[in-house]
Each structure stands twice: as C-alpha cells, then as structure tokens.
Coordinates of C-alpha atoms in Angstrom, one line a residue:
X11 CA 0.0 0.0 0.0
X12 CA 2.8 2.1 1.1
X13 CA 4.8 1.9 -2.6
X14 CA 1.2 2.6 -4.2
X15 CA 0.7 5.9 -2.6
X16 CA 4.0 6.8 -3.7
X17 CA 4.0 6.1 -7.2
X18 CA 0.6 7.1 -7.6
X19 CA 1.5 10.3 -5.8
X20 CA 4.7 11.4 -8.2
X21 CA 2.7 10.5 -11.2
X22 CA -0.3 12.8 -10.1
X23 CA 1.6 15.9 -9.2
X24 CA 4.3 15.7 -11.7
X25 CA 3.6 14.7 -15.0
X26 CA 0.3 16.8 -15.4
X27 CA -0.2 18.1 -18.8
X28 CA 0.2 21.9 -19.3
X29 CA 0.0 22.5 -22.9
X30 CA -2.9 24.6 -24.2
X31 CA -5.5 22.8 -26.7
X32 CA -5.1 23.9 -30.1
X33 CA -8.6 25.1 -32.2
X34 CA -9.0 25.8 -35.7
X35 CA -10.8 24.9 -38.9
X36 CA -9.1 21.0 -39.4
X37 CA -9.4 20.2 -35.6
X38 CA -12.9 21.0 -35.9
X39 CA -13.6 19.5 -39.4
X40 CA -11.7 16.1 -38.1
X41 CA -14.3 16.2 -34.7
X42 CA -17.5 16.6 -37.0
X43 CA -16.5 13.7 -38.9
X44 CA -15.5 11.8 -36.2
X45 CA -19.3 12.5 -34.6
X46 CA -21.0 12.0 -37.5
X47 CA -19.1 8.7 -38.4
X48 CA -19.4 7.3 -34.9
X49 CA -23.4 8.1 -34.3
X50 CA -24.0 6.3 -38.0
X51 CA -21.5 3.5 -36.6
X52 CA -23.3 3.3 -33.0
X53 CA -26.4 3.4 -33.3
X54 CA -27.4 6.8 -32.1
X55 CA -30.6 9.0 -33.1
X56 CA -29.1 12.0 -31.7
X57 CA -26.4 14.1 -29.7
X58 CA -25.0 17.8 -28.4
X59 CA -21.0 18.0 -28.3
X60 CA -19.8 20.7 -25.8
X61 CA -16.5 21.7 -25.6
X62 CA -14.7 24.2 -23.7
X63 CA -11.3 25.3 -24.5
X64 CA -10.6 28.4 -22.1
X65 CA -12.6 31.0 -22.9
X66 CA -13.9 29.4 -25.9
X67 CA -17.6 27.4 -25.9
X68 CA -18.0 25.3 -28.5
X69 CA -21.6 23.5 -29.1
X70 CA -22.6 21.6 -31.6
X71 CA -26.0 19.3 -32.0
X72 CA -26.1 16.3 -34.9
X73 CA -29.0 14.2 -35.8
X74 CA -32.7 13.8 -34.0
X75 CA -34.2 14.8 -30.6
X76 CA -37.5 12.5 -32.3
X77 CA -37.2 10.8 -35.3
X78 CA -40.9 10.3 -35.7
X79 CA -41.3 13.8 -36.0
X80 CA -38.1 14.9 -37.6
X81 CA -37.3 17.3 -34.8
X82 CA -33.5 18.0 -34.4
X83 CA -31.2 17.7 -31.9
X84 CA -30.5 21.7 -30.4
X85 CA -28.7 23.6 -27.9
X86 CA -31.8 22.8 -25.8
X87 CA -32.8 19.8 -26.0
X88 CA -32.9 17.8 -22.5
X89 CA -31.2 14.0 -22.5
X90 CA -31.0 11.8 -19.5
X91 CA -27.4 12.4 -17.7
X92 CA -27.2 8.6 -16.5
X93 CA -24.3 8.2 -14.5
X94 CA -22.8 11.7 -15.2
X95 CA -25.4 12.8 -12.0
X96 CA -23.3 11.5 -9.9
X97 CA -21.1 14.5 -9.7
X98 CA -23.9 16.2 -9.0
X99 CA -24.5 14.4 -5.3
X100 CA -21.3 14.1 -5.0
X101 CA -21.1 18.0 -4.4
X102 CA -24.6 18.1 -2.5
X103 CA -23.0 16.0 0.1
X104 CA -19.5 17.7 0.2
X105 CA -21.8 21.0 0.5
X106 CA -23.7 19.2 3.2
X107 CA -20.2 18.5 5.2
X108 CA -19.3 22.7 4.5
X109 CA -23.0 22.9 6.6
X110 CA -21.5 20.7 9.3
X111 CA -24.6 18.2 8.6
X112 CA -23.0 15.5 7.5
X113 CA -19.7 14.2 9.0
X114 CA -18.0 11.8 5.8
X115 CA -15.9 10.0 8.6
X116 CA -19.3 8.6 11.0
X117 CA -20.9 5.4 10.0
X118 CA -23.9 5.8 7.1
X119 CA -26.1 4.3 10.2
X120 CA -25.7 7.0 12.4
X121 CA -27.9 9.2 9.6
X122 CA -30.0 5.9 8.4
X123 CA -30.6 3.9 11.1
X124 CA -32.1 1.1 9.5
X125 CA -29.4 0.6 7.2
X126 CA -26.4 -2.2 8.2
X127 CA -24.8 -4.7 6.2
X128 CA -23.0 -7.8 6.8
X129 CA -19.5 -9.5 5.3
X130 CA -19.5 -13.6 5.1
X131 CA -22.0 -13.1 8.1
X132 CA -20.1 -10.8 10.1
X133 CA -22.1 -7.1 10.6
X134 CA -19.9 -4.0 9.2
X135 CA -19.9 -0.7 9.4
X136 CA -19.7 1.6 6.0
X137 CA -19.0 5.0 6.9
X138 CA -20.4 7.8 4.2
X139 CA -16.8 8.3 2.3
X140 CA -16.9 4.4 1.9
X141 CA -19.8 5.0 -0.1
X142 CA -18.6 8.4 -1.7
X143 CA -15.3 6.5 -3.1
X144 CA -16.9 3.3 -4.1
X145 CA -15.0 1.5 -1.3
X146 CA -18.2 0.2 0.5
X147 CA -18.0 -3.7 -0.6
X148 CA -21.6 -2.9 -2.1
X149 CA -21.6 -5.1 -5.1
X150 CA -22.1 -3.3 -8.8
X151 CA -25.0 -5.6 -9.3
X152 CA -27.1 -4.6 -6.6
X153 CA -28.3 -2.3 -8.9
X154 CA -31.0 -4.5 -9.9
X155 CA -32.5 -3.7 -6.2
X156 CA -33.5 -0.7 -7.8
X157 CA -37.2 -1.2 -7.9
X158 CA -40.0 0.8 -10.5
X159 CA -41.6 4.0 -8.2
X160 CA -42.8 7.5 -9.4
X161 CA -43.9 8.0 -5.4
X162 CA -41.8 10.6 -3.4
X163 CA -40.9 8.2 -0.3
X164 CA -39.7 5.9 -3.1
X165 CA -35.8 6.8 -2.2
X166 CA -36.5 6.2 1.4
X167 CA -38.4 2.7 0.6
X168 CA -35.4 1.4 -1.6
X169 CA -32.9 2.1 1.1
X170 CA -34.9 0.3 3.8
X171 CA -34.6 -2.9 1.1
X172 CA -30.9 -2.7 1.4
X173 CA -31.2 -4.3 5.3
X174 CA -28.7 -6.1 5.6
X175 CA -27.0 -6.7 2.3
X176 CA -24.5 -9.2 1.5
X177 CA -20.9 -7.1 0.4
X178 CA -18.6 -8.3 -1.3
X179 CA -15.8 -7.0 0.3
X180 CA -14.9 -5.3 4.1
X181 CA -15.6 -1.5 3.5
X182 CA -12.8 0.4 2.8
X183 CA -10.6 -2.2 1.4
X184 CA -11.5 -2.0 -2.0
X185 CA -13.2 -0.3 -5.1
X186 CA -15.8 -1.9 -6.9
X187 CA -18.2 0.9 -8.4
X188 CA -21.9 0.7 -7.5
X189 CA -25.0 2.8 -8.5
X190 CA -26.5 2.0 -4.7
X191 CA -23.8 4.1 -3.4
X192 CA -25.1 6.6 -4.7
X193 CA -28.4 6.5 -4.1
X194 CA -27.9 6.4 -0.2
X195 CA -25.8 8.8 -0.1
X196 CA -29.4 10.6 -2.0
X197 CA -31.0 9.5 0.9
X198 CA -28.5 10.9 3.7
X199 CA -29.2 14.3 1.4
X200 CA -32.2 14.1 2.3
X201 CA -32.6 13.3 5.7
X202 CA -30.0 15.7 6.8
X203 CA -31.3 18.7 4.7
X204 CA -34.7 18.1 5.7
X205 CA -36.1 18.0 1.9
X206 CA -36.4 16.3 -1.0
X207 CA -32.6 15.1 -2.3
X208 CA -34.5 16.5 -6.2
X209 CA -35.4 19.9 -4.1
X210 CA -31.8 20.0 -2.8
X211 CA -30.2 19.7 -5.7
X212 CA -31.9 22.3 -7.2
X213 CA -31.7 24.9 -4.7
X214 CA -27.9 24.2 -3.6
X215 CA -26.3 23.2 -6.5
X216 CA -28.1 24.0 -9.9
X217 CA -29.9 27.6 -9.0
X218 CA -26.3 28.7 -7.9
X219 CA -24.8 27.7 -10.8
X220 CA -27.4 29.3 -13.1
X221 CA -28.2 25.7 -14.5
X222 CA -32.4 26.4 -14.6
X223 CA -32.4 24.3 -17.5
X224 CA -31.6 21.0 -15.6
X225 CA -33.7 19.0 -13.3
X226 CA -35.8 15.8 -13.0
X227 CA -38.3 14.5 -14.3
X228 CA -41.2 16.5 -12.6
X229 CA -39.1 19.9 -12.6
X230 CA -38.3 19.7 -16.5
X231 CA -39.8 21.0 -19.7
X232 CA -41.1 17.4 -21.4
X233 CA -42.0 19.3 -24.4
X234 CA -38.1 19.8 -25.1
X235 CA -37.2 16.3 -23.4
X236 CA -35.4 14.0 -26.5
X237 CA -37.2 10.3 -27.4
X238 CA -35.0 8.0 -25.5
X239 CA -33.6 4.6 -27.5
X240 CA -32.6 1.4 -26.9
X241 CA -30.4 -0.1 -29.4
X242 CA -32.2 -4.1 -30.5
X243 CA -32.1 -5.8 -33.6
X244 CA -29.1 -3.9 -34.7
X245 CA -30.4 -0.1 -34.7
X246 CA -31.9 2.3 -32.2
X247 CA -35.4 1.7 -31.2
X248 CA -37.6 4.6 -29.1
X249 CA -38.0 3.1 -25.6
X250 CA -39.6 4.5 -22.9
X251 CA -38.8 2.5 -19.8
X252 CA -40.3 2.1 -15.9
X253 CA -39.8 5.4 -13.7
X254 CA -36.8 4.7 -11.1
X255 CA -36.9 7.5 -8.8
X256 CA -35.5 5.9 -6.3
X257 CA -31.9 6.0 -8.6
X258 CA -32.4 9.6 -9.7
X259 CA -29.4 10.4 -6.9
X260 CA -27.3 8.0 -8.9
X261 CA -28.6 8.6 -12.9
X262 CA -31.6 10.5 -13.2
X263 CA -30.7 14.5 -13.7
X264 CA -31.7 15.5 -17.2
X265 CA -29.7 18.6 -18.5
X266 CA -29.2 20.1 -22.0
X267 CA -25.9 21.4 -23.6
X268 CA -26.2 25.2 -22.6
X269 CA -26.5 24.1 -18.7
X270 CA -24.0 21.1 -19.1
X271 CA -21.6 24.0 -20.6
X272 CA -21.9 26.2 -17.4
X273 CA -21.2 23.0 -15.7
X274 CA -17.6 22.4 -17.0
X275 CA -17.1 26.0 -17.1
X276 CA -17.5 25.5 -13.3
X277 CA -15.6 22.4 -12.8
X278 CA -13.1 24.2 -15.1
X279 CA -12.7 27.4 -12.5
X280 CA -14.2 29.5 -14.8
X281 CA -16.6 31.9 -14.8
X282 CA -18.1 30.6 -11.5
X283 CA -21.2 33.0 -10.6
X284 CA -21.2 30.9 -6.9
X285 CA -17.7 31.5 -5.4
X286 CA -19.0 29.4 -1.9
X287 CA -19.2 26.0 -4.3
X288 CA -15.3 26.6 -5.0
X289 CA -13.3 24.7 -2.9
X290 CA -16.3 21.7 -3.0
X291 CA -15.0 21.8 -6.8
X292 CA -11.5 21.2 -6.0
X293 CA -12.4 19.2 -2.6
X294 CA -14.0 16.7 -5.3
X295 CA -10.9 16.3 -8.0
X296 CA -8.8 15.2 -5.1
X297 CA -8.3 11.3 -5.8
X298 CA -8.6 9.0 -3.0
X299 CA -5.2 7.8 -2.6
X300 CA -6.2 5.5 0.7
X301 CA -7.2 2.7 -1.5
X302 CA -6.2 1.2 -4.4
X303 CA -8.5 2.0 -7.2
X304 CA -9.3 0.9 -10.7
X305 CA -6.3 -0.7 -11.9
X306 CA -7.4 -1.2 -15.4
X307 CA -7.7 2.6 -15.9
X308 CA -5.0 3.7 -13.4
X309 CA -7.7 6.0 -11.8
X310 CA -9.5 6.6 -8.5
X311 CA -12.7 8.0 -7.8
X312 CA -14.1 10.4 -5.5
X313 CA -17.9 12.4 -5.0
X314 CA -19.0 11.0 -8.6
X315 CA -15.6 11.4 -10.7
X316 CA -13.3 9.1 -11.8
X317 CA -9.4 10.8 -11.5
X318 CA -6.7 9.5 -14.0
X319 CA -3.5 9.0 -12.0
X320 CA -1.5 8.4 -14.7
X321 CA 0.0 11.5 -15.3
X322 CA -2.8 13.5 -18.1
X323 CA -4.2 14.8 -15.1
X324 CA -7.7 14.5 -17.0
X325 CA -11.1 13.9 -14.1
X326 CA -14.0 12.0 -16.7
X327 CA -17.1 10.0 -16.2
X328 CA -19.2 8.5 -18.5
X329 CA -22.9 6.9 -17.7
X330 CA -25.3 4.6 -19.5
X331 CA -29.1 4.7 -19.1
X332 CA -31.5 1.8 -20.5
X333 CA -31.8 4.6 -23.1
X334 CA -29.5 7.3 -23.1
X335 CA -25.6 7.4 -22.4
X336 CA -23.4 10.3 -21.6
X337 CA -19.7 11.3 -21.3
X338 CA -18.2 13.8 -19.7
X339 CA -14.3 14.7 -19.5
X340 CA -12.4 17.5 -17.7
X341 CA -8.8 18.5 -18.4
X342 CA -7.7 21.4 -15.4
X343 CA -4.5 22.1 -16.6
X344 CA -5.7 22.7 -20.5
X345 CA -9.1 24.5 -19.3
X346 CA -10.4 21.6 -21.2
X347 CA -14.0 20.6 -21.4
X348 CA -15.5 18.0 -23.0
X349 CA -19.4 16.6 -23.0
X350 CA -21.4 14.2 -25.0
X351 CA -25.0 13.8 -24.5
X352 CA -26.8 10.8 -26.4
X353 CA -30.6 9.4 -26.9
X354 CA -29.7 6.2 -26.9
X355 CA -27.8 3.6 -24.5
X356 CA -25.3 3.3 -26.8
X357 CA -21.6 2.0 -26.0
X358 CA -20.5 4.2 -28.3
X359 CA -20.3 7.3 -26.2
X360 CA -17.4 7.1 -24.4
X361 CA -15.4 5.9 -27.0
X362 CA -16.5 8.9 -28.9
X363 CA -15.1 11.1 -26.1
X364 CA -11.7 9.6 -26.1
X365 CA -11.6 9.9 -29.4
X366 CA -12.4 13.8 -29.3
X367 CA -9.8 13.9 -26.7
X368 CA -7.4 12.1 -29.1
X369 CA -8.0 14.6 -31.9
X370 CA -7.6 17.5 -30.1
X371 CA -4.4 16.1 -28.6
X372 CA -3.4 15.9 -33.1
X373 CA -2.6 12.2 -32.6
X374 CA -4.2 9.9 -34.8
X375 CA -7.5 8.1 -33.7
X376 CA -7.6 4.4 -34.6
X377 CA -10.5 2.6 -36.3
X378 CA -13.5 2.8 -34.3
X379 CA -14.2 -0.9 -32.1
X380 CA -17.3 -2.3 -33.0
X381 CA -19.9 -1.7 -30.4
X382 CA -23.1 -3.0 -29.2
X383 CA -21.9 -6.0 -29.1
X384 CA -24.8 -7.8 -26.7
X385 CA -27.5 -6.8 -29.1
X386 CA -25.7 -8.5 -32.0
X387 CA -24.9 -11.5 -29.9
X388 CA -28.2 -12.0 -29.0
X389 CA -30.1 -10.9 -32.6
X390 CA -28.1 -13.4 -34.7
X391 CA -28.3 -16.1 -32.0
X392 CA -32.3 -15.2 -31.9
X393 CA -32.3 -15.8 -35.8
X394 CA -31.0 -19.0 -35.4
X395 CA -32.5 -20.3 -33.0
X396 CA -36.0 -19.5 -34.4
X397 CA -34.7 -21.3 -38.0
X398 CA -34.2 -24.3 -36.2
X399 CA -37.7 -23.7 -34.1
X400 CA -39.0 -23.6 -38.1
X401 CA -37.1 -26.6 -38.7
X402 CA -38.6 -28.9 -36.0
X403 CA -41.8 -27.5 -37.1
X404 CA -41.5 -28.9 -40.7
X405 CA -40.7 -32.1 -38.9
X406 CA -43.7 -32.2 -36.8
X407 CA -45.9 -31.6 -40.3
X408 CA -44.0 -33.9 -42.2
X409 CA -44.9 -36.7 -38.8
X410 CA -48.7 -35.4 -38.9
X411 CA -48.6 -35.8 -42.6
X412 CA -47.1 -39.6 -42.5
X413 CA -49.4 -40.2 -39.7
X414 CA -52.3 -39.5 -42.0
X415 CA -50.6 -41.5 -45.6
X416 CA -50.2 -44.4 -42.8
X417 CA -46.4 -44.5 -43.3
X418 CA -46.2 -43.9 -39.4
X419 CA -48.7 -45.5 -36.8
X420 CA -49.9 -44.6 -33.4
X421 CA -48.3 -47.0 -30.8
X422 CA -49.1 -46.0 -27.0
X423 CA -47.8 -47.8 -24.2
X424 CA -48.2 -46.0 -20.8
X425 CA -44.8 -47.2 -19.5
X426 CA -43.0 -45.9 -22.3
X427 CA -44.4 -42.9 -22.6
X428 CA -43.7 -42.0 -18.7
X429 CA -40.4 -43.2 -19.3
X430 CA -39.8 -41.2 -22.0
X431 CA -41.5 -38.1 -20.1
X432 CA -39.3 -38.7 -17.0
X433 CA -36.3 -39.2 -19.9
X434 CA -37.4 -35.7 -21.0
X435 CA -38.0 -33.6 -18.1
X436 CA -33.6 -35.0 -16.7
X437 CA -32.9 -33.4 -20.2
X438 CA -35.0 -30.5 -20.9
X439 CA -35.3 -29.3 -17.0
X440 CA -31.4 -28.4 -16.7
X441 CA -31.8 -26.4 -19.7
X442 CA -34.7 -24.4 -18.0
X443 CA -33.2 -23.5 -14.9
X444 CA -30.3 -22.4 -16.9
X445 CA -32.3 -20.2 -18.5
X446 CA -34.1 -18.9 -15.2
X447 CA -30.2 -18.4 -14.0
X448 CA -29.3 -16.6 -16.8
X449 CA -29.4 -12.8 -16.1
X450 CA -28.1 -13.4 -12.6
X451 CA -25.3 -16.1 -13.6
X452 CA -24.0 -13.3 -16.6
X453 CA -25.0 -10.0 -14.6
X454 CA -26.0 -10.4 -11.4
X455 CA -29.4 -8.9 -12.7
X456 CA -33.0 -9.9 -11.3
X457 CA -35.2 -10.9 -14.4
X458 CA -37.0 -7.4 -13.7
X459 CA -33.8 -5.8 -14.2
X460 CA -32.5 -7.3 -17.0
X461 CA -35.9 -7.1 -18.8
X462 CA -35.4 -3.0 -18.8
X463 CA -31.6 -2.8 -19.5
X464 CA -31.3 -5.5 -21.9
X465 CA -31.9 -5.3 -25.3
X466 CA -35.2 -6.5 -26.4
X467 CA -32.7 -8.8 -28.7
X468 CA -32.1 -10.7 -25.5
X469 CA -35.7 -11.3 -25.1
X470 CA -36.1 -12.9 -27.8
X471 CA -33.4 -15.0 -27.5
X472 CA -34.8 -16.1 -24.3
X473 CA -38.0 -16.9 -26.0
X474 CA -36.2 -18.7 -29.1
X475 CA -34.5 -21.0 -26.5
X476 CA -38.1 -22.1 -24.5
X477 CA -39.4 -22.4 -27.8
X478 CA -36.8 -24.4 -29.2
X479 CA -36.4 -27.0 -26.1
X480 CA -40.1 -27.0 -25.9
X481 CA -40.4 -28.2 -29.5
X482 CA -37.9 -30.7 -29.4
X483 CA -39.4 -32.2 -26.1
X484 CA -42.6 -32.5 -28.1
X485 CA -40.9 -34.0 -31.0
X486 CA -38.8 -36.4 -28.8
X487 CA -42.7 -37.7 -27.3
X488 CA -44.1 -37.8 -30.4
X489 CA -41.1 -40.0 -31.6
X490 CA -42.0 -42.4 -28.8
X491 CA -45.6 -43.1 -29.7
X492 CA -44.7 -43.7 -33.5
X493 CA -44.1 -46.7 -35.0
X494 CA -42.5 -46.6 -38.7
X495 CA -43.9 -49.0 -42.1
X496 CA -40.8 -48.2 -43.4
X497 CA -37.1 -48.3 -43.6
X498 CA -36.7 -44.3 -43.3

C-alpha cells in the first residue's frame, strides 16, 4: 500500500499536462467527422457536443431529438445524464459536510438507522466516504435492487430494502463501483437537509450555478425532453422505460448542452457565478489515494468522478441509461472541457469522447471498435434459434402428414411414454433453470432488471431458447408413440 501511494503520488503531481489545446478549422472538421461517423456506426438517433477550451464554448447538435417527428437535436434539447449525475450528489453531500450536517468520517447508520450490512455473516460498518469513493463492498450488481416508483418516499423505501446486504468486500478495502452508493448517499441528502434530495439539488447546486435548464423529471420541460432509445435488432429503437426515482441520486438529472456548458465551465474554475461552491469543486478532483483503485484505468474516484493517476491529469465520467448514455471529461490544466449527451444507450459514447480527446491532442484516432456487441450477440443467436424452431416445425408436419398417408402408426404404451416423459423432463429441466439463471449467472441482474436494461434482442433469445427445447421435447414424445412401415 505504502509503494502505491508513492508512485501514484509522483505521477499525479508531476507529469500533469500543461500544454494549451489547439482550435481551428481542421481540428474541428476532423471532430465533425468523427461525430458524424461514430453516431451512423453506434447506433445513435441524436447528440450535443460541448467543448470548452478556455474561454472558448463550443456546441454543436447532430441528428434527431424525435425521429418520428423529424425534430433536431438543439442547444436545448434535454437528454438523461445517466451516470454523469453523480457529480452532481457528490457536491450536495460535500456541501452538506461545508454545513456541518453531515460528518464523511461517522458510520452511514448513524444518519439511516435502519441501514447495516453484513460481510461472510459478520455485521460491518460503512462510513459515508466508503460509499462516496466506491469502497463500500456494495456489489455493482445490486443495482437490480432498484425497484420501479414514481412515489416521493420511493428513495427512502429502496434504502430500507438494502437491510442487511451481502458485500462483497470489508468496507474500505476495495473499489468496486456501485450505482446503490449513490443512491444512499441521496437518501442521507435528504434526511439531513430536511427536503427532498431533487429539491436539494436544485436549490444548492443548480440555482447557484445558473443551470435552470436542468432538473428531473417533474421539474423539467417534457415538451423539449429527447425520445430516449434502446439499441435491438441492430439499430436504435424509441423506448420508454419504468420510472426509477429511487436511482435519480445516482442517474436520473436531465440537462441540455447550454447548462452542461456552465457546468464544465465550473468544474473548469471558470466563470463561476457561486464562489462558496469553490473549494467543493476542488475538494471533489482530489483522488482517493487510501485505497487502491481501478487498476485497469490507473484512476480513483471520488464524489461522482473518476481521477486519471496516470499523469494526463484529466477527471471524466461516462454513464449509460437503458436509453441514453453520456460522457463527460475535464482536463484542469488545459481548461479543457469535453461533454457528449446521447438518446440512446449506446456504447459508443465514451469511445466517442476519447476519441475527441485524441484529436484535439493531433494524434491519430484508430479505427472505431465495434460496439453494441450484446444486441448482436443475441439478434443473430435469436435468428437462429427460431430457424431451427422452423425446422422442428417442418418435422412435426411432415410426422402429422405420415401419420395420415399411414407411413407412421400410433403406438401407446403408458410405460414408455412415462419413461420417456421422465427421460425428457432430466434433459430438458437443466436447460430451463439455466435459462431462469441466466441474467443473474452473466450479470447479477434480477429478471426485472435485465428485462429494462437488456436489449429486447435478448428477449427474444430467451423466448427462441423455451421455444426451441419445448419443441424438441414435443418431437422427442411424439417420436416415442410412433411406430415406422418403413425403412426411413
């Protein structure tokens, strides 16, 4: 532990970037294309690009807000923020701690005293920066706890469904990112402020900012709200998916481009019409250097940002709704700031703000990864599987139809066909549970949950699979109360 906080340390504070980002006609020719190209190649109805480069805001809308009605993406246009709302309660609860009504170091349970959890059996206490951090042993897929409420107490009723839940690790030992941290920490908000976490954020965070634009659901204009998308059967599809108020502290804001740009302008130091939210801004780019944290990216995270540690100095987050997605990347030392906003839950995203990042760097981008991978996986394996489901079908007609011409004759014997039932039901019943398993074997997801994030590609698959092993049980019955007249 010692050597990481070292290392991590001397790259951090020395090898930041300085340089100033460059901006003129082929940077922004070279980002257009790259937008364009990557929202035909992804899957993506519609976006805003906002870019700040010092004193330089930079906007820029591409596609549809609502393809049914051909209305265009514009400067206004409100998407879902997904996981990019995380900064938001990040700063809520760091301005909650300015207030003196939240303490980060006491347990969550001295605020929600319900709330406890337990390690292989053994009760453990999280304390609120656990959960700020992503260092509470909450596991990632305890998401799918997140149940379907438009009610106000619904944050408050989630929580209390967290009683006791199984971690996966001691608290503060290790990161391991999870939407539910969030979501309490929406609930501690609330408690402490003596309001609704939505009301909060409004009043402490978005008013002073001058973001009037952004909200939730029942503070925003719907009339300028974009069609949401799901990507299945290989393009976007509109979808409009169950109300999770209970997750709004974790994935729920809505925004446009002209509030998201006074937001990095903020997290930038620039411009900043609220001078008391100043040192919460810095207070929240500070990386957690107490626990090792994501090793893949060399980052750590702290009050909804994930902080690069390997030397670029650059503080990003990118979030993915059942259908919208979002990216958002800050570079300090360049007065860099990069958003994408999406209608569509899309991977391409936040490969599309590396790339950006990439091009205004002048390197070369590579070829764009192909993306959306799940939805392909399970369309093509969906086709199949309902060929062959057409297949057995044939089969049974072509039985039925020898059955009639008398080239095959009824045969029933009671013992063999329970034998042959029992026979069926050791083969066939495997295959069902594995199918019940499924979404919480691959993701840890409930059926409920995976029904909403999946793609409906996945639900088909599902029902290609019953369908399949249900046919061929048939067929394998059939076969055993059939007697041929001839050879073949």
């Amino acid at each position: 532990m010692k050597y990481y906080l070292i290392i991590t340390s001397v790259f951090y504070s020395i090898f930041s970037l300085t340089a100033q980002v460059k901006w003129n006609k082929d940077i922004e020719g070279r980002i257009d294309q790259e937008i364009n190209h990557a929202i035909s190649a992804g899957d993506v109805p519609g976006a805003s690009l906002i870019l700040i480069n010092g004193d330089r805001t930079i906007i820029k809308s591409f596609g549809f807000a609502d393809q049914s009605s051909n209305e265009k993406v514009n400067s206004e246009t409100l998407f879902e923020l997904a996981s990019c709302t995380k900064a938001f309660t990040g700063l809520a609860l760091l301005k909650l701690e300015q207030d003196s009504l939240v303490d980060l170091k006491k347990p969550v349970s001295d605020y929600l005293p319900s709330f406890s959890a337990v390690y292989k059996d053994k009760p453990q206490t999280i304390k609120v920066e656990d959960l700020l951090h992503h260092i509470s042993g909450i596991p990632s897929e305890a998401l799918s706890l997140i149940y379907e409420s438009r009610s106000n107490p619904s944050l408050k009723d989630m929580v209390k469904d967290f009683h006791k839940i199984e971690l996966h690790d001691i608290p503060g030992s290790r990161y391991e990112y999870s939407s539910v941290n969030y979501d309490i920490l929406g609930l501690i908000i609330q408690k402490q402020s003596g309001i609704a976490f939505e009301d909060y954020i409004i009043d402490q965070i978005l008013e002073p900012l001058g973001m009037l634009q952004t909200g939730f659901m029942n503070s925003i204009d719907l009339k300028k709200m974009a069609q949401g998308h799901q990507v299945s059967y290989f393009k976007p599809r509109p979808f409009d998916p169950p109300s999770f108020q209970g997750n709004n502290p974790a994935g729920y804001l809505i925004s446009n481009a002209d509030d998201i740009a006074k937001w990095l302008k903020f997290q930038l130091g620039l411009n900043n019409p609220d001078n008391s939210l100043d040192s919460l801004r810095e207070q929240s780019h500070v990386p957690n250097l107490l626990v090792p944290g994501d090793w893949r990216a060399f980052s750590s995270y702290n009050a909804g940002w994930t902080i690069s540690l390997g030397g670029d100095g650059r503080i990003y987050h990118d979030g993915l709704n059942p259908n919208f997605s979002s990216y958002i990347s800050l570079s300090p030392n360049q007065n860099l700031g990069i958003a994408i906003l999406t209608n569509s839950n899309s991977e391409i995203t936040p490969i599309l703000g590396n790339r950006i990042n990439t091009i205004l760097a002048e390197e070369e981008v590579e070829n764009l990864p192909p993306v959306n991978g799940m939805d392909s996986v399970f369309s093509v394996l969906s086709i199949i599987l309902f060929i062959i489901c057409f297949g057995i079908l044939i089969f049974m007609g072509i039985q039925f139809y020898a059955l009639i011409r008398g080239r095959l004759e009824l045969e029933f014997n009671f013992v063999k066909l329970l034998k042959s039932i029992l026979y069926g039901i050791l083969i066939v019943g495997p295959l069902f549970i594995g199918i019940y398993l499924f979404p919480s074997t691959i993701a840890g997801f409930s059926w409920k949950a995976a029904l909403v994030w999946a793609p409906k590609s996945f639900v088909s698959f599902v029902i290609a699979s019953i369908s399949m092993i249900s046919l061929g049980f048939i067929v394998y019955l059939i076969n055993s109360l059939v007697k041929a007249h001839e050879q073949y």
